Coordinates of C-alpha atoms in Angstrom, one line a residue:
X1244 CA -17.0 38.9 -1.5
X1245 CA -18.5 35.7 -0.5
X1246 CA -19.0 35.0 3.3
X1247 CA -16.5 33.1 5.4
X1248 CA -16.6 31.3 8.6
X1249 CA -13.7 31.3 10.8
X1250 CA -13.0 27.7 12.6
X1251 CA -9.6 28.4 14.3
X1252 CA -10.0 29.1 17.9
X1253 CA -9.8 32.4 19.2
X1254 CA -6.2 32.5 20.9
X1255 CA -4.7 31.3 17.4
X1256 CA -6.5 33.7 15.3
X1257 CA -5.2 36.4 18.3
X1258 CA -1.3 34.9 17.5
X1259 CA -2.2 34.6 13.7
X1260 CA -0.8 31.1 13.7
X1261 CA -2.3 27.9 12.1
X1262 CA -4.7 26.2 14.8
X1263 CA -5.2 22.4 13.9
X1264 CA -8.6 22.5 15.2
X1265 CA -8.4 20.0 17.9
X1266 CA -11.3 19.3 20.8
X1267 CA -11.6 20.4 22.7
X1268 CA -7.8 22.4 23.0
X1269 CA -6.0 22.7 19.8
X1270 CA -2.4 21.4 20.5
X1271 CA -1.1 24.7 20.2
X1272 CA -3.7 25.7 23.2
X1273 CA -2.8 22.3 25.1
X1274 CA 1.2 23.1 24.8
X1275 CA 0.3 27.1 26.1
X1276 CA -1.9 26.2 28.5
X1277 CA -4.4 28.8 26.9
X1278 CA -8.3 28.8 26.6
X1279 CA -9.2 27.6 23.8
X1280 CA -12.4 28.9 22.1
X1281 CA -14.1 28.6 19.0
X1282 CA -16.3 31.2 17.6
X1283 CA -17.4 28.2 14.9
X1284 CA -17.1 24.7 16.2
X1285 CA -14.6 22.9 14.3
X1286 CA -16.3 20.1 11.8
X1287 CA -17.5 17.1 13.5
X1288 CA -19.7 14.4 12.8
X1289 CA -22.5 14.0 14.2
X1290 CA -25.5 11.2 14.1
X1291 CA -28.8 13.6 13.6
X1292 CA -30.4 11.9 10.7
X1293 CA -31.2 13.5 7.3
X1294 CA -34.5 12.8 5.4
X1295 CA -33.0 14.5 2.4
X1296 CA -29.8 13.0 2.5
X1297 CA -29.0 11.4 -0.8
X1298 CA -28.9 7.2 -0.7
X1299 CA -25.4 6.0 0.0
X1300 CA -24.0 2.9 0.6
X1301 CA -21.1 3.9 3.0
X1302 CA -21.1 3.6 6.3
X1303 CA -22.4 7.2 6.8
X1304 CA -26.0 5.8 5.3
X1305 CA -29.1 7.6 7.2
X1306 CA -26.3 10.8 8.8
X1307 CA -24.9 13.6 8.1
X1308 CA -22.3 16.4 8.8
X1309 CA -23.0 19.3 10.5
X1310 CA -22.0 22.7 8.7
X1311 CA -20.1 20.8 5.9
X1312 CA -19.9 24.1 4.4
X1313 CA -22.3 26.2 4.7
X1314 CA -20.5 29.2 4.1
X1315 CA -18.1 27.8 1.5
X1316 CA -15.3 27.9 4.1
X1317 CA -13.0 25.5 2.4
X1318 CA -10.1 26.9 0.7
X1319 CA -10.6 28.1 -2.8
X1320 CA -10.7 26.0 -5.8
X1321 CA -10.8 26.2 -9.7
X1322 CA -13.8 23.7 -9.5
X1323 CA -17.5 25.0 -9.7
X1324 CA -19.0 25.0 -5.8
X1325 CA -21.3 21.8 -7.3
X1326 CA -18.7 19.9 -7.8
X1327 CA -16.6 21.0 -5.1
X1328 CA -19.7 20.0 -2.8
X1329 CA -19.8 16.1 -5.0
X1330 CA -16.4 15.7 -4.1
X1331 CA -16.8 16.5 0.1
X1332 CA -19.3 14.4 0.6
X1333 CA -17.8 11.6 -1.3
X1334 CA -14.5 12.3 0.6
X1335 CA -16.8 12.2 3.8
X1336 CA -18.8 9.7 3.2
X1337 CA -17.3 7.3 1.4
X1338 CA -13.2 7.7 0.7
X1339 CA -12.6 8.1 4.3
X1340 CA -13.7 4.6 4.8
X1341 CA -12.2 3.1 1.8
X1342 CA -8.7 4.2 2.9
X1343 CA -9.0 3.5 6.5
X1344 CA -11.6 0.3 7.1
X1345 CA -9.9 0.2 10.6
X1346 CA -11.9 2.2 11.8
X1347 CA -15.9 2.4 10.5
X1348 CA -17.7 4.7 12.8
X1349 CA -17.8 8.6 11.6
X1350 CA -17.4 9.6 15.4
X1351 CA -13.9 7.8 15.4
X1352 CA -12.8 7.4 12.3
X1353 CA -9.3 9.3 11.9
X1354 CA -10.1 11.0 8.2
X1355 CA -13.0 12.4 9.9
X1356 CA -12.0 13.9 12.7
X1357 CA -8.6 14.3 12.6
X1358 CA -7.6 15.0 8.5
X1359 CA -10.3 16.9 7.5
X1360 CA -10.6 19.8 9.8
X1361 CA -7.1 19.9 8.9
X1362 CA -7.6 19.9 5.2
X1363 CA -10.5 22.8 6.1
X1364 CA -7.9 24.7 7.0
X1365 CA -4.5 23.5 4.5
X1366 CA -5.6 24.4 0.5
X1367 CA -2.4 21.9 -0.1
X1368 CA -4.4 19.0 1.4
X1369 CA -7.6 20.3 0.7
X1370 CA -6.7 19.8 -3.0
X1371 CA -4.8 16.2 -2.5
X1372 CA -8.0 15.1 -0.6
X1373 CA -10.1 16.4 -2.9
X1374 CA -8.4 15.1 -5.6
X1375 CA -8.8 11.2 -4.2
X1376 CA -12.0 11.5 -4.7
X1377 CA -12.2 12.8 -8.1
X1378 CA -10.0 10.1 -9.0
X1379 CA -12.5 7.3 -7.9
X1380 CA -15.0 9.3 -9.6
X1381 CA -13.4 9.5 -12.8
X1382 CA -12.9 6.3 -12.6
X1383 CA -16.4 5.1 -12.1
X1384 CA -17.2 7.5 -15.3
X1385 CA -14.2 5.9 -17.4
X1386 CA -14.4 9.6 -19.4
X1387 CA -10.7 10.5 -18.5
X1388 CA -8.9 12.2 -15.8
X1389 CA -9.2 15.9 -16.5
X1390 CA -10.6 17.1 -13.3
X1391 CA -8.1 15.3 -11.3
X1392 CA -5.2 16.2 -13.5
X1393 CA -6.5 20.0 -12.9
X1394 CA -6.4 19.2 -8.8
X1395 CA -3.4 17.4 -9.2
X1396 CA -1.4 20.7 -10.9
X1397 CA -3.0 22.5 -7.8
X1398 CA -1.8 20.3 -5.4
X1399 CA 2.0 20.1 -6.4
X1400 CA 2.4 24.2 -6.4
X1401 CA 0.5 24.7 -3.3
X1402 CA 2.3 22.0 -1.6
X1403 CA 6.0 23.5 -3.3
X1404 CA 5.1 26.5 -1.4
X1405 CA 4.4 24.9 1.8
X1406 CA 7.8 22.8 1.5
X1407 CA 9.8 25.7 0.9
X1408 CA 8.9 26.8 5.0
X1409 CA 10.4 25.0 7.4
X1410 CA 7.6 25.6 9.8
X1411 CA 5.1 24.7 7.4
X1412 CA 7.1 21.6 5.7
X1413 CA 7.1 19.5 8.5
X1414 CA 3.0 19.7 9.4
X1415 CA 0.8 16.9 9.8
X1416 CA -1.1 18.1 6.9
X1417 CA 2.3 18.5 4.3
X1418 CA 3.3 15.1 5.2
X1419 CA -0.2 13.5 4.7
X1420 CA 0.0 15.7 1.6
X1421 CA 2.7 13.8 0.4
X1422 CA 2.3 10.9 1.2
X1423 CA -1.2 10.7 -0.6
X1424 CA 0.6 11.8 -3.9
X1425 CA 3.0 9.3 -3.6
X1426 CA -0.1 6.8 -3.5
X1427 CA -1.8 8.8 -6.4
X1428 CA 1.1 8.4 -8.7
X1429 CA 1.7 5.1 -7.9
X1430 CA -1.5 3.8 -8.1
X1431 CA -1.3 5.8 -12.0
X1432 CA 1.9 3.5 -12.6
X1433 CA 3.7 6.5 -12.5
X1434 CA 6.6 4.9 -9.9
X1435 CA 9.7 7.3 -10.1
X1436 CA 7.3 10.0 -9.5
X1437 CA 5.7 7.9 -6.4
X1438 CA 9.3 7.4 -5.1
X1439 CA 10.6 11.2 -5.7
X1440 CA 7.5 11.8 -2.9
X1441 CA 8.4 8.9 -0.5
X1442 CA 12.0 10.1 -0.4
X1443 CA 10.5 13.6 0.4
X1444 CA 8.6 12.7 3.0
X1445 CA 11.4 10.5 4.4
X1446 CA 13.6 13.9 4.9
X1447 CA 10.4 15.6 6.4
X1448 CA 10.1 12.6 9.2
X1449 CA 14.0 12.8 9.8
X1450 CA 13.3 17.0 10.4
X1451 CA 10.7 15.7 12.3
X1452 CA 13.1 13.4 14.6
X1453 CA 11.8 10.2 13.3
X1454 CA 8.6 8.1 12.8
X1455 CA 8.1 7.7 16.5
X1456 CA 7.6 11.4 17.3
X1457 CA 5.4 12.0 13.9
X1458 CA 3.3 9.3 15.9
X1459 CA 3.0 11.4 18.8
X1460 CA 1.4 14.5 17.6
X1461 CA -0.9 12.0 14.4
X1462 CA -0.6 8.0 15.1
X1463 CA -2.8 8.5 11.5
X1464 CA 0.2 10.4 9.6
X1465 CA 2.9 7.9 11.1
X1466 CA 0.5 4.9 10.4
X1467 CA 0.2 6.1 6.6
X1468 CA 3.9 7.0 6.2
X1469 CA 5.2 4.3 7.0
X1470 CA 2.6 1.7 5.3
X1471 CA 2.3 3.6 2.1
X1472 CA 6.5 4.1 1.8
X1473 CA 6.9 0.5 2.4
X1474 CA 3.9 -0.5 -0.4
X1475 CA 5.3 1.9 -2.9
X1476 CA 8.9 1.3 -2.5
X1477 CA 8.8 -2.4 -1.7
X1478 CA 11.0 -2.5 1.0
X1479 CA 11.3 -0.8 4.8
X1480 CA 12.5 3.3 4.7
X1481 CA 12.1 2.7 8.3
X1482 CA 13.9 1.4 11.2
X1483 CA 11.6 -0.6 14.2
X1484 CA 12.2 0.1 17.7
X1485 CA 13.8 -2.8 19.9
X1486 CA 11.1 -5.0 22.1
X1487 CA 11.6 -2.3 24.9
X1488 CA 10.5 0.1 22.6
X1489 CA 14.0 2.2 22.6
X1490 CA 15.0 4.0 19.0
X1491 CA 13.3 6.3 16.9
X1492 CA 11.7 4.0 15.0
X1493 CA 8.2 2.2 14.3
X1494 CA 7.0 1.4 17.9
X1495 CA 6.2 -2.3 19.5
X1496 CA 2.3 -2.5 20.2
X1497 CA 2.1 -3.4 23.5
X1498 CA 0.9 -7.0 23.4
X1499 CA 4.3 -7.8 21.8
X1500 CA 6.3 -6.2 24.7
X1501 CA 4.5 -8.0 27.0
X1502 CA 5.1 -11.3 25.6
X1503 CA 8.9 -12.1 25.9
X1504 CA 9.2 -16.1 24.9
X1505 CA 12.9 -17.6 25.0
X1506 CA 14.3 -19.1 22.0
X1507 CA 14.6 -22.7 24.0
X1508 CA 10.7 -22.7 24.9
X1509 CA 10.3 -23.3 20.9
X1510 CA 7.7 -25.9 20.3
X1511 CA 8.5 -29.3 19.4
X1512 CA 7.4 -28.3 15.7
X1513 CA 10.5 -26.0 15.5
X1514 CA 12.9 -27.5 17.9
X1515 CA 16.2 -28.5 15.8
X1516 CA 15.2 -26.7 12.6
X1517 CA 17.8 -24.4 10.7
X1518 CA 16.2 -20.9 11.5
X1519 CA 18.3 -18.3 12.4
X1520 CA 17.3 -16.6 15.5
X1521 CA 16.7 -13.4 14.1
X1522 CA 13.6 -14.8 12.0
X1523 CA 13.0 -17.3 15.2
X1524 CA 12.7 -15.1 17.7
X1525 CA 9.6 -13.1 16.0
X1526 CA 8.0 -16.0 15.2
X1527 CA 8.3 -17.2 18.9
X1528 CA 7.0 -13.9 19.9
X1529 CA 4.5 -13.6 17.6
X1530 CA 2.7 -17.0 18.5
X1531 CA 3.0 -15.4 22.0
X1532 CA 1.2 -12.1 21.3
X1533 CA -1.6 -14.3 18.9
X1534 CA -2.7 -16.1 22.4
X1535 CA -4.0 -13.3 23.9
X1536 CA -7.1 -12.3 21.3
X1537 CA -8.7 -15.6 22.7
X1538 CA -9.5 -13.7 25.6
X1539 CA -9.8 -10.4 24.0
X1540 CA -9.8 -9.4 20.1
X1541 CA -7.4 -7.4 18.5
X1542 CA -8.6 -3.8 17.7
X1543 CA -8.1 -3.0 13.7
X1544 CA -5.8 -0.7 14.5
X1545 CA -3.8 -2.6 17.2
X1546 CA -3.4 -5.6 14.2
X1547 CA -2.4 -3.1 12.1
X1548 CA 0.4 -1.9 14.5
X1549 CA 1.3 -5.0 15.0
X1550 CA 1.4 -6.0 11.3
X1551 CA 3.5 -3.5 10.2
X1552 CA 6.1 -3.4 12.9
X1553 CA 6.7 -7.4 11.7
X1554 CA 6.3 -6.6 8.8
X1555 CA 9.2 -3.7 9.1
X1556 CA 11.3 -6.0 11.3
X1557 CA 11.3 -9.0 9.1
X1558 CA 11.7 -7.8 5.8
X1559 CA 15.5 -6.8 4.4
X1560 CA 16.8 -3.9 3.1
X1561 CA 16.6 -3.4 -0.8
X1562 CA 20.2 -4.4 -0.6
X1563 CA 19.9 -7.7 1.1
X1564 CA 17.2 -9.4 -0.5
X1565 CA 19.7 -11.7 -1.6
X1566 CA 20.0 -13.6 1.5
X1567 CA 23.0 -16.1 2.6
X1568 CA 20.8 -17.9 5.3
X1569 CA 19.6 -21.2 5.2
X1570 CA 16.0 -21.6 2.6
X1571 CA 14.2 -22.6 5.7
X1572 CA 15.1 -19.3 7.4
X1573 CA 14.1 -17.3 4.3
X1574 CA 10.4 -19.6 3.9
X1575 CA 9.9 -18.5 7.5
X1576 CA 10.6 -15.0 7.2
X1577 CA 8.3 -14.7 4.4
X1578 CA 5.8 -17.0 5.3
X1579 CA 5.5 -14.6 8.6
X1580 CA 5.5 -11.6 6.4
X1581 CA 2.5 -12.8 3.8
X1582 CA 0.9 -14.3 6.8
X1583 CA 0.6 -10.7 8.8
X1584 CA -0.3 -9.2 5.0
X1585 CA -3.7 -11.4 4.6
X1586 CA -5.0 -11.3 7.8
X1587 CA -4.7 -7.5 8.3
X1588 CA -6.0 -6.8 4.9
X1589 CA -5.4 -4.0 2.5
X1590 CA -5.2 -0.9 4.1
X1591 CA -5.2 2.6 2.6
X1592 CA -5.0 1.2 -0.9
X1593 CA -4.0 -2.3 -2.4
X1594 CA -0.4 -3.9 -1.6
X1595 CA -1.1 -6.2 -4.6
X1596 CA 2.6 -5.3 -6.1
X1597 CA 4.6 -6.0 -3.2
X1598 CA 2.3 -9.0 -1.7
X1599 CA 3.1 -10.8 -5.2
X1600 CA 7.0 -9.9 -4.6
X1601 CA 7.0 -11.4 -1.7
X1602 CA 5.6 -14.5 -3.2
X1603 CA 7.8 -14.8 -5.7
X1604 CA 10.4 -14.7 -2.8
X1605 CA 8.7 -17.0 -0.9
X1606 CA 7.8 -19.7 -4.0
X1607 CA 12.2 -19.5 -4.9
X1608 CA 13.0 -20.2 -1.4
X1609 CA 10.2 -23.3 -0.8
X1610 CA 11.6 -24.8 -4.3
X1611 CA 15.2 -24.5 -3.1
X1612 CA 14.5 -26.0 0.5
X1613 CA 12.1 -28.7 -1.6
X1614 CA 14.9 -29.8 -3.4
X1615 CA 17.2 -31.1 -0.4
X1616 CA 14.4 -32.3 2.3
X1617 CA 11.3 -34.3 2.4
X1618 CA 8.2 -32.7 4.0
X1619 CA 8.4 -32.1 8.1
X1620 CA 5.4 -31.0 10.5
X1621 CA 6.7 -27.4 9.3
X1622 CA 5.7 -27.6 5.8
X1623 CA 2.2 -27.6 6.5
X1624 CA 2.1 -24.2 7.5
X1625 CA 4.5 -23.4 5.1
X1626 CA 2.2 -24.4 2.4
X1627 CA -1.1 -23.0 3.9
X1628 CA 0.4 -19.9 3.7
X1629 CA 1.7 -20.2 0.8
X1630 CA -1.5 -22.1 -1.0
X1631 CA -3.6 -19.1 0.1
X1632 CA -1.1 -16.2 -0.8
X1633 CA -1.0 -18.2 -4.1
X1634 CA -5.1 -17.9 -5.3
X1635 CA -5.7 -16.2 -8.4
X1636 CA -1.9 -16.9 -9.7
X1637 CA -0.2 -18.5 -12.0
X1638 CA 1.3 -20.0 -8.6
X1639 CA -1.7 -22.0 -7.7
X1640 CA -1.5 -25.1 -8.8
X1641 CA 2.3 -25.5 -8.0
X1642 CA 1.3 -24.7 -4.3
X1643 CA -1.5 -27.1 -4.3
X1644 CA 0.4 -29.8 -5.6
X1645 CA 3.0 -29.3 -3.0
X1646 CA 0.6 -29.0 -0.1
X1647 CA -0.7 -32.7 -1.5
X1648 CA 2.5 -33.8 -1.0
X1649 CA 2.9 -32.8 2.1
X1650 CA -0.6 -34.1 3.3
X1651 CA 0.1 -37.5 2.0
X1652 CA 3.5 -37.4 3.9
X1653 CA 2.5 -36.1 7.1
X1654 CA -0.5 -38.6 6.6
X1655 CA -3.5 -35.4 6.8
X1656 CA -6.7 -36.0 5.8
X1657 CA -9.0 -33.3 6.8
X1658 CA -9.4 -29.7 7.6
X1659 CA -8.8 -30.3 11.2
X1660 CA -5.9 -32.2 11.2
X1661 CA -3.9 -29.1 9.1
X1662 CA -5.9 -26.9 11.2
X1663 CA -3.9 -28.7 14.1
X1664 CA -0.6 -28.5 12.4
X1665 CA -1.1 -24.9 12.0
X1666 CA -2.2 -23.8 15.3
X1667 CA 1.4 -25.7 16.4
X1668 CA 3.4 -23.0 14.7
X1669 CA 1.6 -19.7 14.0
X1670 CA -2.0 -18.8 13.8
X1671 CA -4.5 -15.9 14.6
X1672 CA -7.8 -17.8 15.6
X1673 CA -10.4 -15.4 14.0
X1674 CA -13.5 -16.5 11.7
X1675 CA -12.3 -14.8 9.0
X1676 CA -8.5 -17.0 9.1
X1677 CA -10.6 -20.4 8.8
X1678 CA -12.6 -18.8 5.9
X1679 CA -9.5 -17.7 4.2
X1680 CA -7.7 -20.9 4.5
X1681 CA -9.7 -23.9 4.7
X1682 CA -11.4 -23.9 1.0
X1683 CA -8.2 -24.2 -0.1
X1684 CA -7.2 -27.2 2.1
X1685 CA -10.7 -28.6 0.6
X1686 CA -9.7 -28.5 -2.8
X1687 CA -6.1 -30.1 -2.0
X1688 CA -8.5 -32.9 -0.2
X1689 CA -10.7 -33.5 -3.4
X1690 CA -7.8 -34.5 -5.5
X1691 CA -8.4 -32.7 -8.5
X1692 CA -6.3 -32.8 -11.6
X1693 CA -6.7 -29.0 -12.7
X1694 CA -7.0 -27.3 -9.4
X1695 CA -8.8 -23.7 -9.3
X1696 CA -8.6 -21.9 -6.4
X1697 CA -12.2 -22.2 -4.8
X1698 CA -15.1 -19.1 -5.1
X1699 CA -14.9 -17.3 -2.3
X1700 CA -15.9 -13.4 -1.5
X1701 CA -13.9 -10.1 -2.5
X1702 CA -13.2 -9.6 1.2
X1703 CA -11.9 -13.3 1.9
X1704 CA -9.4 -13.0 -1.4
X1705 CA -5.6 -11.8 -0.9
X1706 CA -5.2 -8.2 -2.8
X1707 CA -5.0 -8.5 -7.0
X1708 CA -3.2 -6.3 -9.0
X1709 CA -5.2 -3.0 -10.2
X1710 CA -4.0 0.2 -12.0
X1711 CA -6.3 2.0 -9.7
X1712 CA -4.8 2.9 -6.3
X1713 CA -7.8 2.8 -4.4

């Protein structure tokens, strides 16, 4: 019998109930008031370099973890311990980062400290996490998917057994579980199967009493929930909380609390245009919150926040994307919503398929409003958004064209000027907004007849369709 390693702390292993291996009390510990001791400590990264480390290009180059397993203490596989020990490190050192660049350092990151000694501890999202990074292994290789199809198998009837508690169904680890299949299946183009898991882990929040208490106990499991759900099912499955932050619902971040803007303190821009106030009132808001990074950046994971709850607030109901308000209010809505999608980037895997949804959206309502109206100060932001949303589509030169139009009308001639007009309705003043916007604004300048949208890095481009989900 091979040699195990205990990493619950003592009073749980006493009570023979799952500890979820927080520092430095398990929550368990924290709710008892109890000492909390570990024989073992619970896996933690650490920054003690490794000469025989093997090269990576992650961010964990030059570290390493302590006791990754040295006693083979994860839960039992069908994979041999080599590969088993491929797929940890990779996980570790390189997935972690990939589905959560908000947060780069291994002392912080959330996949590090927070889901794996979990997973350590949960063969249900040992498996799932392992099986994310077979999956970008297999795909590298290009020599099939029979590992991960193995994994997979393993995941669904260790995670049917954990379901089929109560206690256990409504875990951290079982709803991270599910939610990363969901991702899985979508990302394999396998969608009724993606939604069967989102609509699972829907009626595990509700048991839960809504997103805002999973958020509580794991801000990562309620981050992931209800990003991923929204991705894969292309509209909200949950509610927001009002600006107080009252409800059940996705949270306010606090910036937007603290900025409260009345609809009559609209700029001149919007003053007397047909938006309803519905759509008005978060963009009002919204150019509220985006003065305060000039005094101190956004986190990641505060702009994240802060995307999604617009994001969740903004966009209809399945059943009402067929709207009966005026185009202008429907090009501002999704203009916000695309907007907030590029500058917070892709996050846990690509939102390719519902970004180019939206844009179809978007492109119906601009030609509908087009047809009735000649350009007004509005349009260039309209079209900024839109022109940069657009690159690498079919799209693309209809949106430059357009954004010509409205150049020549409201007599712009240079970067600066549509910089200007931007900054007068909505805009996030980071390096990396100018860089994503302004190469298109200097190919609508040079007039060309064929326009391509211009060569700029991976990072600077909006998400593109891929059948892989990572």
């Amino acid at each position: 019998m091979r040699r195990t390693l205990r990493r619950s702390c003592a009073s749980c292993a006493r009570a023979k109930q799952s500890c979820d291996l927080g520092t430095p009390r398990c929550s368990r510990c924290t709710k008892r008031n109890l000492d909390c001791v570990y024989a073992n400590a619970p896996l933690a990264p650490t920054t003690i370099p490794s000469s025989d480390e093997p090269a990576s290009s992650g961010p964990l180059t030059g570290y390493r973890f302590s006791q990754i397993d040295p006693f083979e203490s994860y839960p039992a596989t069908r994979l041999p311990r080599e590969h088993v020990q491929r797929l940890i490190h990779s996980f570790l050192h390189k997935i972690a980062f990939q589905y959560y660049p908000l947060d780069l350092n291994p002392a912080s990151n959330p996949f590090l400290v927070s889901w794996w000694p979990i997973a350590l501890g949960d063969p249900a999202l040992f498996h799932v996490s392992l099986q994310t990074a077979c999956l970008d292994e297999e795909l590298l290789a290009r020599k099939g998917f029979h590992t991960s199809e193995l994994l997979m198998a393993d995941s669904v009837a260790l995670l049917r057994r954990k379901v089929e508690d109560t206690s256990l169904a409504v875990q951290d680890g079982t709803l991270n579980s599910v939610i990363t299949l969901a991702t899985i299946e979508f990302g394999k183009g396998n969608i009724q199967v993606a939604e069967m898991h989102v609509n699972g882990v829907k009626r595990l929040v509700n048991l839960r009493g809504g997103i805002n208490s999973v958020r509580q106990t794991s801000p990562l499991t309620a981050r992931m929930v209800s990003w991923v759900s929204m991705l894969i099912m292309g509209h909200p499955q949950f509610e927001t909380q009002d600006d107080t932050g009252t409800g059940h619902g996705i949270p306010p971040v606090t910036e937007w609390q603290l900025n409260s803007p009345a609809i009559h303190e609209a700029p001149l821009e919007l003053q007397g245009l047909d938006i309803d106030n519905d759509v008005k009132h978060v963009l009002l808001r919204l150019r509220s919150v985006f003065q305060r990074p000039q005094q101190l950046p956004f986190a990641a994971t505060v702009l994240h926040d802060l995307a999604c709850f617009v994001i969740h607030r903004l966009l209809p109901p399945a059943q009402e994307v067929i709207s009966q308000k005026s185009p202008l209010t429907e090009c501002v809505r999704y203009a916000i919503i695309l907007y907030m999608f590029m500058i917070q980037g892709p996050t846990y895997f690509t939102h390719a398929v519902i970004f180019n949804q939206l844009l179809e959206r978007f492109l119906k309502y601009l030609q509908l409003r087009n047809s009735h109206h000649i350009s007004d100060p509005i349009d260039a932001w309209l079209f900024a958004v839109g022109v940069t949303a657009a690159a690498r589509t079919s799209h693309y030169p209809w949106f430059v064209e357009r954004a010509t139009v409205t150049a020549s009308t409201l007599q712009l001639s240079t970067w600066n000027h549509v910089l200007a007009r931007i900054k007068d309705v909505l805009w996030l003043d980071t390096p990396k907004g100018e860089a994503l916007f302004r190469p298109h604004w200097d190919a609508v300048f040079s007039a060309t007849t064929h326009p391509e949208p211009p060569d700029l890095p991976a990072c600077m481009l909006p998400s593109v369709p891929s059948a892989a989900f990572m």
